[in-house]
PDB file of C-alpha atoms and ligand atoms in Angstrom:
ATOM      1  CA  UNK A  16      83.301  89.400  90.860  1.00 53.00           C
ATOM      2  CA  UNK A  17      84.165  91.758  93.644  1.00 79.00           C
ATOM      3  CA  UNK A  18      87.279  90.491  95.320  1.00 91.00           C
ATOM      4  CA  UNK A  19      88.208  91.522  98.873  1.00 95.00           C
ATOM      5  CA  UNK A  20      91.780  92.791  97.580  1.00 98.00           C
ATOM      6  CA  UNK A  21      93.056  94.018  94.259  1.00 98.00           C
ATOM      7  CA  UNK A  22      96.741  93.876  93.631  1.00 98.00           C
ATOM      8  CA  UNK A  23      97.975  96.640  91.241  1.00 98.00           C
ATOM      9  CA  UNK A  24     101.247  95.967  89.742  1.00 98.00           C
ATOM     10  CA  UNK A  25     103.144  98.444  87.279  1.00 98.00           C
ATOM     11  CA  UNK A  26     105.647  96.764  84.910  1.00 98.00           C
ATOM     12  CA  UNK A  27     108.074  98.211  82.734  1.00 97.00           C
ATOM     13  CA  UNK A  28     110.703  96.165  80.847  1.00 96.00           C
ATOM     14  CA  UNK A  29     110.339  93.247  83.331  1.00 96.00           C
ATOM     15  CA  UNK A  30     110.260  90.306  80.906  1.00 96.00           C
ATOM     16  CA  UNK A  31     112.743  88.325  82.757  1.00 94.00           C
ATOM     17  CA  UNK A  32     111.426  88.602  86.198  1.00 95.00           C
ATOM     18  CA  UNK A  33     107.652  88.832  85.954  1.00 97.00           C
ATOM     19  CA  UNK A  34     106.790  85.261  85.691  1.00 96.00           C
ATOM     20  CA  UNK A  35     108.743  84.387  88.833  1.00 96.00           C
ATOM     21  CA  UNK A  36     107.159  87.642  90.653  1.00 97.00           C
ATOM     22  CA  UNK A  37     103.578  86.275  89.660  1.00 97.00           C
ATOM     23  CA  UNK A  38     104.480  82.966  91.109  1.00 97.00           C
ATOM     24  CA  UNK A  39     105.775  84.449  94.265  1.00 97.00           C
ATOM     25  CA  UNK A  40     102.558  86.718  94.397  1.00 97.00           C
ATOM     26  CA  UNK A  41     100.104  83.859  93.696  1.00 97.00           C
ATOM     27  CA  UNK A  42     101.502  81.646  96.643  1.00 96.00           C
ATOM     28  CA  UNK A  43     101.453  84.832  98.967  1.00 97.00           C
ATOM     29  CA  UNK A  44      97.754  85.297  98.053  1.00 97.00           C
ATOM     30  CA  UNK A  45      96.655  81.520  98.451  1.00 94.00           C
ATOM     31  CA  UNK A  46      93.393  81.494 100.446  1.00 93.00           C
ATOM     32  CA  UNK A  47      92.828  85.208  99.885  1.00 96.00           C
ATOM     33  CA  UNK A  48      90.082  86.456  97.606  1.00 96.00           C
ATOM     34  CA  UNK A  49      92.059  88.639  95.230  1.00 97.00           C
ATOM     35  CA  UNK A  50      92.559  89.982  91.754  1.00 97.00           C
ATOM     36  CA  UNK A  51      95.820  91.002  90.171  1.00 98.00           C
ATOM     37  CA  UNK A  52      96.142  93.823  87.810  1.00 98.00           C
ATOM     38  CA  UNK A  53      99.378  94.165  85.838  1.00 98.00           C
ATOM     39  CA  UNK A  54      99.760  97.420  83.824  1.00 98.00           C
ATOM     40  CA  UNK A  55     102.499  96.930  81.205  1.00 98.00           C
ATOM     41  CA  UNK A  56     103.727 100.461  81.074  1.00 97.00           C
ATOM     42  CA  UNK A  57     104.765 100.369  77.377  1.00 96.00           C
ATOM     43  CA  UNK A  58     107.459  97.716  77.662  1.00 96.00           C
ATOM     44  CA  UNK A  59     109.941  97.166  74.907  1.00 96.00           C
ATOM     45  CA  UNK A  60     111.158  93.646  75.814  1.00 94.00           C
ATOM     46  CA  UNK A  61     108.816  90.698  75.919  1.00 94.00           C
ATOM     47  CA  UNK A  62     106.991  91.696  79.164  1.00 97.00           C
ATOM     48  CA  UNK A  63     103.586  91.703  77.558  1.00 97.00           C
ATOM     49  CA  UNK A  64     104.251  88.311  75.820  1.00 97.00           C
ATOM     50  CA  UNK A  65     105.341  87.030  79.298  1.00 97.00           C
ATOM     51  CA  UNK A  66     102.031  88.305  81.030  1.00 97.00           C
ATOM     52  CA  UNK A  67      99.873  86.833  78.239  1.00 96.00           C
ATOM     53  CA  UNK A  68     101.588  83.415  78.795  1.00 96.00           C
ATOM     54  CA  UNK A  69     100.653  83.439  82.443  1.00 96.00           C
ATOM     55  CA  UNK A  70      97.008  84.263  81.800  1.00 93.00           C
ATOM     56  CA  UNK A  71      95.985  80.512  81.818  1.00 93.00           C
ATOM     57  CA  UNK A  72      97.786  79.847  85.062  1.00 95.00           C
ATOM     58  CA  UNK A  73      96.066  82.396  87.158  1.00 96.00           C
ATOM     59  CA  UNK A  74      92.253  82.881  86.964  1.00 94.00           C
ATOM     60  CA  UNK A  75      92.377  86.029  88.819  1.00 96.00           C
ATOM     61  CA  UNK A  76      94.956  87.787  86.644  1.00 97.00           C
ATOM     62  CA  UNK A  77      94.071  90.662  84.176  1.00 97.00           C
ATOM     63  CA  UNK A  78      96.301  93.056  82.431  1.00 98.00           C
ATOM     64  CA  UNK A  79      96.544  96.132  80.240  1.00 98.00           C
ATOM     65  CA  UNK A  80      99.207  97.539  78.151  1.00 98.00           C
ATOM     66  CA  UNK A  81      99.917 101.088  77.298  1.00 98.00           C
ATOM     67  CA  UNK A  82     100.561 102.298  73.967  1.00 98.00           C
ATOM     68  CA  UNK A  83     104.031 103.580  75.056  1.00 97.00           C
ATOM     69  CA  UNK A  84     105.901 104.288  78.256  1.00 95.00           C
ATOM     70  CA  UNK A  85     103.807 106.753  80.228  1.00 95.00           C
ATOM     71  CA  UNK A  86     105.721 106.363  83.469  1.00 93.00           C
ATOM     72  CA  UNK A  87     105.001 104.574  86.781  1.00 95.00           C
ATOM     73  CA  UNK A  88     102.673 107.012  88.062  1.00 95.00           C
ATOM     74  CA  UNK A  89     100.273 106.732  85.102  1.00 97.00           C
ATOM     75  CA  UNK A  90     100.634 102.976  85.516  1.00 98.00           C
ATOM     76  CA  UNK A  91      99.511 102.918  89.270  1.00 98.00           C
ATOM     77  CA  UNK A  92      96.735 105.462  88.190  1.00 98.00           C
ATOM     78  CA  UNK A  93      95.437 103.149  85.594  1.00 98.00           C
ATOM     79  CA  UNK A  94      95.559 100.123  88.040  1.00 98.00           C
ATOM     80  CA  UNK A  95      93.626 102.001  90.734  1.00 98.00           C
ATOM     81  CA  UNK A  96      90.855 103.002  88.303  1.00 98.00           C
ATOM     82  CA  UNK A  97      90.388  99.260  87.298  1.00 98.00           C
ATOM     83  CA  UNK A  98      90.709  97.830  90.790  1.00 98.00           C
ATOM     84  CA  UNK A  99      87.520  96.690  92.230  1.00 97.00           C
ATOM     85  CA  UNK A 100      88.583  95.265  95.480  1.00 97.00           C
ATOM     86  CA  UNK A 101      87.545  96.593  99.067  1.00 97.00           C
ATOM     87  CA  UNK A 102      91.285  97.105  99.537  1.00 98.00           C
ATOM     88  CA  UNK A 103      94.098  97.785  96.943  1.00 98.00           C
ATOM     89  CA  UNK A 104      97.650  96.798  97.290  1.00 98.00           C
ATOM     90  CA  UNK A 105     100.047  98.753  94.977  1.00 98.00           C
ATOM     91  CA  UNK A 106     103.574  97.059  94.404  1.00 98.00           C
ATOM     92  CA  UNK A 107     106.496  96.632  92.331  1.00 97.00           C
ATOM     93  CA  UNK A 108     106.779  93.874  89.802  1.00 97.00           C
ATOM     94  CA  UNK A 109     110.523  93.367  90.182  1.00 95.00           C
ATOM     95  CA  UNK A 110     110.618  91.361  93.433  1.00 94.00           C
ATOM     96  CA  UNK A 111     111.659  94.328  95.592  1.00 94.00           C
ATOM     97  CA  UNK A 112     108.364  94.520  97.380  1.00 96.00           C
ATOM     98  CA  UNK A 113     108.065  90.989  98.866  1.00 96.00           C
ATOM     99  CA  UNK A 114     104.551  89.604  98.328  1.00 97.00           C
ATOM    100  CA  UNK A 115     104.919  87.574 101.631  1.00 96.00           C
ATOM    101  CA  UNK A 116     104.364  90.843 103.316  1.00 97.00           C
ATOM    102  CA  UNK A 117     100.766  91.045 101.927  1.00 97.00           C
ATOM    103  CA  UNK A 118      99.018  88.710 104.469  1.00 97.00           C
ATOM    104  CA  UNK A 119     100.473  90.810 107.329  1.00 97.00           C
ATOM    105  CA  UNK A 120      99.363  94.177 105.876  1.00 97.00           C
ATOM    106  CA  UNK A 121      95.800  92.682 104.996  1.00 97.00           C
ATOM    107  CA  UNK A 122      95.538  91.450 108.516  1.00 97.00           C
ATOM    108  CA  UNK A 123      96.111  94.969 109.972  1.00 98.00           C
ATOM    109  CA  UNK A 124      93.490  96.252 107.612  1.00 98.00           C
ATOM    110  CA  UNK A 125      91.098  93.697 108.270  1.00 97.00           C
ATOM    111  CA  UNK A 126      91.213  94.302 111.940  1.00 97.00           C
ATOM    112  CA  UNK A 127      90.344  97.998 111.164  1.00 96.00           C
ATOM    113  CA  UNK A 128      93.474  99.409 112.528  1.00 96.00           C
ATOM    114  CA  UNK A 129      94.379 101.623 109.513  1.00 97.00           C
ATOM    115  CA  UNK A 130      93.005 102.690 106.213  1.00 98.00           C
ATOM    116  CA  UNK A 131      96.388 102.689 104.910  1.00 98.00           C
ATOM    117  CA  UNK A 132      99.163  99.980 105.605  1.00 98.00           C
ATOM    118  CA  UNK A 133     102.359 101.549 104.411  1.00 97.00           C
ATOM    119  CA  UNK A 134     105.508  99.134 103.994  1.00 97.00           C
ATOM    120  CA  UNK A 135     108.617 101.162 105.012  1.00 94.00           C
ATOM    121  CA  UNK A 136     111.959 100.197 103.777  1.00 92.00           C
ATOM    122  CA  UNK A 137     113.944  99.315 106.810  1.00 90.00           C
ATOM    123  CA  UNK A 138     117.393  98.878 104.922  1.00 79.00           C
ATOM    124  CA  UNK A 139     118.607  99.793 101.554  1.00 72.00           C
ATOM    125  CA  UNK A 140     121.386  97.276 101.519  1.00 73.00           C
ATOM    126  CA  UNK A 141     120.589  96.153  97.936  1.00 72.00           C
ATOM    127  CA  UNK A 142     120.676  99.835  96.624  1.00 76.00           C
ATOM    128  CA  UNK A 143     123.931 101.151  95.265  1.00 80.00           C
ATOM    129  CA  UNK A 144     125.646 104.024  97.074  1.00 85.00           C
ATOM    130  CA  UNK A 145     124.489 106.687  94.371  1.00 83.00           C
ATOM    131  CA  UNK A 146     120.977 105.340  94.859  1.00 82.00           C
ATOM    132  CA  UNK A 147     121.002 105.799  98.567  1.00 85.00           C
ATOM    133  CA  UNK A 148     122.635 109.270  98.255  1.00 87.00           C
ATOM    134  CA  UNK A 149     119.937 110.227  95.514  1.00 85.00           C
ATOM    135  CA  UNK A 150     117.220 108.861  97.842  1.00 86.00           C
ATOM    136  CA  UNK A 151     118.508 110.830 100.864  1.00 89.00           C
ATOM    137  CA  UNK A 152     118.713 114.040  98.899  1.00 89.00           C
ATOM    138  CA  UNK A 153     115.172 113.602  97.600  1.00 87.00           C
ATOM    139  CA  UNK A 154     113.664 112.889 100.874  1.00 89.00           C
ATOM    140  CA  UNK A 155     115.356 116.000 102.658  1.00 91.00           C
ATOM    141  CA  UNK A 156     114.394 118.134  99.802  1.00 87.00           C
ATOM    142  CA  UNK A 157     110.746 117.031 100.191  1.00 87.00           C
ATOM    143  CA  UNK A 158     110.782 117.474 103.850  1.00 89.00           C
ATOM    144  CA  UNK A 159     112.237 120.803 103.584  1.00 88.00           C
ATOM    145  CA  UNK A 160     109.925 122.228 100.935  1.00 86.00           C
ATOM    146  CA  UNK A 161     106.629 120.356 101.738  1.00 85.00           C
ATOM    147  CA  UNK A 162     106.930 119.281 105.257  1.00 85.00           C
ATOM    148  CA  UNK A 163     106.088 115.648 104.142  1.00 85.00           C
ATOM    149  CA  UNK A 164     108.597 113.008 105.697  1.00 87.00           C
ATOM    150  CA  UNK A 165     109.037 110.424 103.111  1.00 88.00           C
ATOM    151  CA  UNK A 166     112.317 108.788 104.319  1.00 87.00           C
ATOM    152  CA  UNK A 167     111.828 104.958 104.138  1.00 86.00           C
ATOM    153  CA  UNK A 168     108.452 105.407 102.270  1.00 91.00           C
ATOM    154  CA  UNK A 169     107.763 103.233  99.310  1.00 93.00           C
ATOM    155  CA  UNK A 170     104.973 102.857  96.778  1.00 96.00           C
ATOM    156  CA  UNK A 171     104.120  99.354  98.381  1.00 98.00           C
ATOM    157  CA  UNK A 172     101.088 100.157 100.416  1.00 97.00           C
ATOM    158  CA  UNK A 173      97.637  98.782 101.065  1.00 98.00           C
ATOM    159  CA  UNK A 174      94.645 101.301 100.624  1.00 98.00           C
ATOM    160  CA  UNK A 175      91.242 100.811 101.785  1.00 98.00           C
ATOM    161  CA  UNK A 176      88.518 101.497  99.209  1.00 98.00           C
ATOM    162  CA  UNK A 177      87.770 104.909 100.696  1.00 98.00           C
ATOM    163  CA  UNK A 178      91.500 106.036 100.083  1.00 98.00           C
ATOM    164  CA  UNK A 179      91.498 104.677  96.529  1.00 98.00           C
ATOM    165  CA  UNK A 180      88.082 106.519  95.910  1.00 98.00           C
ATOM    166  CA  UNK A 181      89.494 109.688  97.447  1.00 97.00           C
ATOM    167  CA  UNK A 182      92.700 109.443  95.161  1.00 97.00           C
ATOM    168  CA  UNK A 183      90.767 108.962  92.058  1.00 97.00           C
ATOM    169  CA  UNK A 184      88.865 112.221  92.869  1.00 96.00           C
ATOM    170  CA  UNK A 185      91.933 114.348  92.493  1.00 94.00           C
ATOM    171  CA  UNK A 186      91.513 116.108  89.300  1.00 92.00           C
ATOM    172  CA  UNK A 187      95.244 116.626  88.633  1.00 92.00           C
ATOM    173  CA  UNK A 188      97.246 115.091  85.953  1.00 91.00           C
ATOM    174  CA  UNK A 189     100.748 115.123  87.322  1.00 89.00           C
ATOM    175  CA  UNK A 190     100.711 112.690  90.092  1.00 91.00           C
ATOM    176  CA  UNK A 191     103.013 111.608  92.956  1.00 92.00           C
ATOM    177  CA  UNK A 192     101.433 108.608  94.632  1.00 94.00           C
ATOM    178  CA  UNK A 193     103.448 108.225  97.512  1.00 91.00           C
ATOM    179  CA  UNK A 194     103.013 111.809  98.753  1.00 91.00           C
ATOM    180  CA  UNK A 195      99.421 111.862  97.778  1.00 93.00           C
ATOM    181  CA  UNK A 196      98.337 108.981  99.975  1.00 95.00           C
ATOM    182  CA  UNK A 197     100.169 110.538 102.780  1.00 92.00           C
ATOM    183  CA  UNK A 198      98.477 113.873 102.089  1.00 90.00           C
ATOM    184  CA  UNK A 199      94.939 112.372 102.410  1.00 93.00           C
ATOM    185  CA  UNK A 200      95.573 112.074 105.960  1.00 93.00           C
ATOM    186  CA  UNK A 201      93.869 108.659 106.524  1.00 97.00           C
ATOM    187  CA  UNK A 202      94.911 106.611 109.406  1.00 97.00           C
ATOM    188  CA  UNK A 203      98.151 104.699 108.573  1.00 96.00           C
ATOM    189  CA  UNK A 204     100.155 101.783 110.089  1.00 97.00           C
ATOM    190  CA  UNK A 205     103.664 101.185 108.960  1.00 96.00           C
ATOM    191  CA  UNK A 206     105.003  97.702 108.440  1.00 97.00           C
ATOM    192  CA  UNK A 207     108.797  97.427 108.012  1.00 95.00           C
ATOM    193  CA  UNK A 208     110.707  95.450 105.329  1.00 94.00           C
ATOM    194  CA  UNK A 209     114.077  94.752 103.892  1.00 92.00           C
ATOM    195  CA  UNK A 210     114.230  95.454 100.305  1.00 91.00           C
ATOM    196  CA  UNK A 211     115.424  92.188  98.351  1.00 91.00           C
ATOM    197  CA  UNK A 212     117.475  92.614  95.287  1.00 90.00           C
ATOM    198  CA  UNK A 213     115.537  92.594  91.919  1.00 91.00           C
ATOM    199  CA  UNK A 214     114.587  89.283  90.630  1.00 92.00           C
ATOM    200  CA  UNK A 215     116.309  90.231  87.330  1.00 90.00           C
ATOM    201  CA  UNK A 216     117.151  93.365  85.196  1.00 89.00           C
ATOM    202  CA  UNK A 217     118.271  96.636  86.833  1.00 86.00           C
ATOM    203  CA  UNK A 218     116.518  99.763  88.049  1.00 84.00           C
ATOM    204  CA  UNK A 219     114.847 102.102  85.579  1.00 81.00           C
ATOM    205  CA  UNK A 220     115.690 105.274  87.530  1.00 79.00           C
ATOM    206  CA  UNK A 221     118.557 107.318  86.316  1.00 79.00           C
ATOM    207  CA  UNK A 222     119.604 110.318  88.470  1.00 81.00           C
ATOM    208  CA  UNK A 223     118.221 112.834  85.967  1.00 85.00           C
ATOM    209  CA  UNK A 224     114.728 110.986  86.114  1.00 82.00           C
ATOM    210  CA  UNK A 225     114.918 111.098  89.870  1.00 82.00           C
ATOM    211  CA  UNK A 226     115.740 114.967  89.627  1.00 86.00           C
ATOM    212  CA  UNK A 227     112.620 115.273  87.466  1.00 85.00           C
ATOM    213  CA  UNK A 228     110.556 113.519  89.911  1.00 84.00           C
ATOM    214  CA  UNK A 229     111.737 115.687  92.649  1.00 87.00           C
ATOM    215  CA  UNK A 230     110.677 118.714  90.715  1.00 88.00           C
ATOM    216  CA  UNK A 231     107.371 117.255  90.257  1.00 87.00           C
ATOM    217  CA  UNK A 232     106.785 116.228  93.743  1.00 87.00           C
ATOM    218  CA  UNK A 233     107.816 119.516  94.973  1.00 89.00           C
ATOM    219  CA  UNK A 234     106.071 121.689  92.650  1.00 89.00           C
ATOM    220  CA  UNK A 235     102.847 119.775  92.865  1.00 87.00           C
ATOM    221  CA  UNK A 236     102.891 119.675  96.641  1.00 86.00           C
ATOM    222  CA  UNK A 237     104.210 122.842  97.917  1.00 85.00           C
ATOM    223  CA  UNK A 238     104.402 126.696  96.772  1.00 86.00           C
ATOM    224  CA  UNK A 239     106.903 127.273  99.565  1.00 85.00           C
ATOM    225  CA  UNK A 240     109.698 127.509  97.071  1.00 87.00           C
ATOM    226  CA  UNK A 241     107.913 130.618  95.610  1.00 87.00           C
ATOM    227  CA  UNK A 242     107.853 132.043  99.120  1.00 86.00           C
ATOM    228  CA  UNK A 243     111.529 131.412  99.501  1.00 86.00           C
ATOM    229  CA  UNK A 244     112.284 133.362  96.469  1.00 86.00           C
ATOM    230  CA  UNK A 245     110.316 136.262  97.829  1.00 86.00           C
ATOM    231  CA  UNK A 246     112.227 136.270 101.088  1.00 88.00           C
ATOM    232  CA  UNK A 247     115.492 135.967  99.219  1.00 87.00           C
ATOM    233  CA  UNK A 248     114.420 139.148  97.299  1.00 85.00           C
ATOM    234  CA  UNK A 249     113.615 141.023 100.493  1.00 87.00           C
ATOM    235  CA  UNK A 250     117.182 140.017 101.774  1.00 89.00           C
ATOM    236  CA  UNK A 251     118.734 141.266  98.598  1.00 86.00           C
ATOM    237  CA  UNK A 252     117.036 144.571  99.003  1.00 85.00           C
ATOM    238  CA  UNK A 253     118.142 144.946 102.394  1.00 86.00           C
ATOM    239  CA  UNK A 254     121.701 144.025 101.340  1.00 85.00           C
ATOM    240  CA  UNK A 255     121.724 146.471  98.323  1.00 83.00           C
ATOM    241  CA  UNK A 256     120.565 149.419 100.677  1.00 84.00           C
ATOM    242  CA  UNK A 257     123.728 148.974 102.640  1.00 86.00           C
ATOM    243  CA  UNK A 258     125.735 148.729  99.585  1.00 82.00           C
ATOM    244  CA  UNK A 259     124.115 151.780  98.411  1.00 84.00           C
ATOM    245  CA  UNK A 260     125.049 153.663 101.510  1.00 86.00           C
ATOM    246  CA  UNK A 261     128.596 152.387 101.100  1.00 84.00           C
ATOM    247  CA  UNK A 262     128.576 153.630  97.411  1.00 82.00           C
ATOM    248  CA  UNK A 263     127.489 157.120  98.678  1.00 85.00           C
ATOM    249  CA  UNK A 264     130.029 157.213 101.224  1.00 87.00           C
ATOM    250  CA  UNK A 265     132.764 156.325  98.851  1.00 83.00           C
ATOM    251  CA  UNK A 266     131.574 158.978  96.327  1.00 83.00           C
ATOM    252  CA  UNK A 267     131.342 161.517  99.048  1.00 86.00           C
ATOM    253  CA  UNK A 268     134.930 160.780 100.429  1.00 87.00           C
ATOM    254  CA  UNK A 269     136.379 160.516  96.758  1.00 79.00           C
ATOM    255  CA  UNK A 270     137.461 156.928  96.737  1.00 76.00           C
ATOM    256  CA  UNK A 271     134.759 155.745  94.420  1.00 70.00           C
ATOM    257  CA  UNK A 272     136.891 153.992  91.871  1.00 70.00           C
ATOM    258  CA  UNK A 273     138.288 151.168  94.176  1.00 68.00           C
ATOM    259  CA  UNK A 274     135.085 149.052  94.401  1.00 70.00           C
ATOM    260  CA  UNK A 275     135.686 146.686  91.355  1.00 74.00           C
ATOM    261  CA  UNK A 276     135.833 143.483  93.357  1.00 76.00           C
ATOM    262  CA  UNK A 277     132.735 144.046  95.369  1.00 78.00           C
ATOM    263  CA  UNK A 278     130.902 145.158  92.166  1.00 81.00           C
ATOM    264  CA  UNK A 279     131.613 141.880  90.546  1.00 82.00           C
ATOM    265  CA  UNK A 280     130.636 139.891  93.636  1.00 79.00           C
ATOM    266  CA  UNK A 281     127.409 141.655  93.700  1.00 82.00           C
ATOM    267  CA  UNK A 282     126.702 141.128  90.031  1.00 86.00           C
ATOM    268  CA  UNK A 283     127.499 137.485  90.181  1.00 83.00           C
ATOM    269  CA  UNK A 284     125.407 137.062  93.308  1.00 82.00           C
ATOM    270  CA  UNK A 285     122.414 138.781  92.206  1.00 84.00           C
ATOM    271  CA  UNK A 286     122.573 137.661  88.579  1.00 86.00           C
ATOM    272  CA  UNK A 287     122.561 134.008  89.873  1.00 83.00           C
ATOM    273  CA  UNK A 288     119.974 134.665  92.367  1.00 84.00           C
ATOM    274  CA  UNK A 289     117.719 136.176  89.438  1.00 88.00           C
ATOM    275  CA  UNK A 290     118.381 132.961  87.325  1.00 85.00           C
ATOM    276  CA  UNK A 291     117.429 130.730  90.335  1.00 85.00           C
ATOM    277  CA  UNK A 292     114.285 132.788  90.756  1.00 87.00           C
ATOM    278  CA  UNK A 293     113.221 132.323  87.166  1.00 90.00           C
ATOM    279  CA  UNK A 294     114.237 128.728  87.371  1.00 86.00           C
ATOM    280  CA  UNK A 295     111.818 128.077  90.138  1.00 88.00           C
ATOM    281  CA  UNK A 296     109.054 130.089  88.509  1.00 91.00           C
ATOM    282  CA  UNK A 297     109.634 128.100  85.514  1.00 89.00           C
ATOM    283  CA  UNK A 298     109.177 124.685  87.347  1.00 88.00           C
ATOM    284  CA  UNK A 299     105.622 126.062  88.411  1.00 91.00           C
ATOM    285  CA  UNK A 300     104.850 127.255  85.186  1.00 91.00           C
ATOM    286  CA  UNK A 301     105.535 124.051  83.441  1.00 88.00           C
ATOM    287  CA  UNK A 302     103.582 122.263  86.078  1.00 88.00           C
ATOM    288  CA  UNK A 303     100.559 124.534  85.215  1.00 91.00           C
ATOM    289  CA  UNK A 304     101.076 124.025  81.590  1.00 90.00           C
ATOM    290  CA  UNK A 305     100.977 120.074  81.992  1.00 88.00           C
ATOM    291  CA  UNK A 306      97.766 120.391  84.065  1.00 91.00           C
ATOM    292  CA  UNK A 307      96.073 122.837  81.749  1.00 92.00           C
ATOM    293  CA  UNK A 308      96.507 120.811  78.772  1.00 91.00           C
ATOM    294  CA  UNK A 309      93.954 118.286  80.292  1.00 91.00           C
ATOM    295  CA  UNK A 310      95.567 115.369  78.230  1.00 92.00           C
ATOM    296  CA  UNK A 311      94.683 111.762  79.348  1.00 94.00           C
ATOM    297  CA  UNK A 312      97.449 110.481  81.755  1.00 94.00           C
ATOM    298  CA  UNK A 313      98.076 107.365  79.499  1.00 96.00           C
ATOM    299  CA  UNK A 314      96.414 105.424  76.467  1.00 97.00           C
ATOM    300  CA  UNK A 315      95.664 101.754  76.843  1.00 97.00           C
ATOM    301  CA  UNK A 316      96.640  99.754  73.675  1.00 96.00           C
ATOM    302  CA  UNK A 317      95.481  96.312  74.604  1.00 95.00           C
ATOM    303  CA  UNK A 318      93.761  94.532  77.629  1.00 95.00           C
ATOM    304  CA  UNK A 319      93.797  90.986  78.795  1.00 90.00           C
TER     305      UNK A 319
HETATM  306  N1  LIG B  10     108.161 101.056  86.301  1.00 70.36           N
HETATM  307  C1  LIG B  10     107.140 101.370  85.462  1.00 70.36           C
HETATM  308  N2  LIG B  10     107.307 102.367  84.595  1.00 70.36           N
HETATM  309  C2  LIG B  10     108.537 103.047  84.512  1.00 70.36           C
HETATM  310  C3  LIG B  10     109.462 102.577  85.377  1.00 70.36           C
HETATM  311  C4  LIG B  10     109.353 101.643  86.213  1.00 70.36           C
HETATM  312  O1  LIG B  10     105.827 100.838  85.456  1.00 70.36           O
HETATM  313  O2  LIG B  10     108.500 103.872  83.568  1.00 70.36           O
HETATM  314  C5  LIG B  10     107.832  99.923  87.322  1.00 70.36           C
HETATM  315  C6  LIG B  10     108.960  98.879  87.199  1.00 70.36           C
HETATM  316  O3  LIG B  10     108.495  97.902  86.333  1.00 70.36           O
HETATM  317  C7  LIG B  10     108.870  98.230  88.533  1.00 70.36           C
HETATM  318  C8  LIG B  10     108.627  99.530  89.486  1.00 70.36           C
HETATM  319  O4  LIG B  10     107.948 100.419  88.683  1.00 70.36           O
HETATM  320  O5  LIG B  10     107.780  97.415  88.925  1.00 70.36           O
HETATM  321  C9  LIG B  10     109.706 100.205  90.128  1.00 70.36           C
HETATM  322  O6  LIG B  10     110.864 100.497  89.241  1.00 70.36           O
HETATM  323  P1  LIG B  10     112.368 100.177  89.523  1.00 70.36           P
HETATM  324  O7  LIG B  10     112.654  98.903  90.077  1.00 70.36           O
HETATM  325  O8  LIG B  10     113.077 100.510  88.168  1.00 70.36           O
HETATM  326  O9  LIG B  10     112.591 101.150  90.636  1.00 70.36           O
HETATM  327  P2  LIG B  10     113.542 101.226  91.795  1.00 70.36           P
HETATM  328  O10 LIG B  10     112.816  99.825  92.587  1.00 70.36           O
HETATM  329  O11 LIG B  10     114.813 101.157  91.567  1.00 70.36           O
HETATM  330  O12 LIG B  10     112.998 102.476  92.677  1.00 70.36           O
HETATM  331 MG1  LIG B  11     112.952  98.086  91.811  1.00 70.36          MG
END
């Protein structure tokens, strides 16, 4: 069976909402030749049992379960690898990506208007204040360092087969789906949607996880921070030359002892600039480390 469209759904600890989500999805897909691929990202609640219980209700449903939690990026990748459709839709399993949008996205693709149909968040009303602030910081950091504008962008997107095949050819292990699809440069049409609240449960993203994602997203997309350190170093050299002249002058005029405050400031400033620079190098080094190990992105325990 080669479906027109594959729906790839990562799920982590969604036991309470996944059945309701599948129902929503199924009714949105009525009359559309589709397959649904749920990737259980090592859930520790009853998500897998819930998916299994739905197997008989939906003939086009297949699923796999990771041996442990490998993260959403790995789950998306696994889904893309298994998808057979001529187009693939990636979406969350918590109801925050409304399935009712799929027919509209599909129509745009069918008309040949775009290779990528990206669902854009028009409002974040259901997000907490902290989540909104995190998203804003993340997006401006991305814009600053990589030039990619991801504000409003979500992982909810339809990809033409050509885009999927292109993404699957990327050899890298550490992935950032949202940015990579933009990077491919295929023609894109945006569709707006309001983010509904979760069907059940709460978001899995903590601020520290989001910070980690930001480091991955930036270091895997741009080496601009390395160039920034270099420029910072040049600036430091210029500043220290001026200070050098001042020191010589103080020595020559016999007032050398009075420089304690400026000395402390200089040491603190350059000490922390050094640490910052080493930190940025470390982020790239760990990125190289992750890539060079060539480990599989995930391991599948069971399939359905
Ligand atoms: N998810 C996943 N693995 C994880 C974390 C999340 O597959 O380690 C899935 C989750 O089940 C949901 C989607 O990714 O379908 C988005 O997660 P979440 O709702 O927690 O993120 P948010 O909507 O707050 O960005
Ligand atoms: Mg969510």
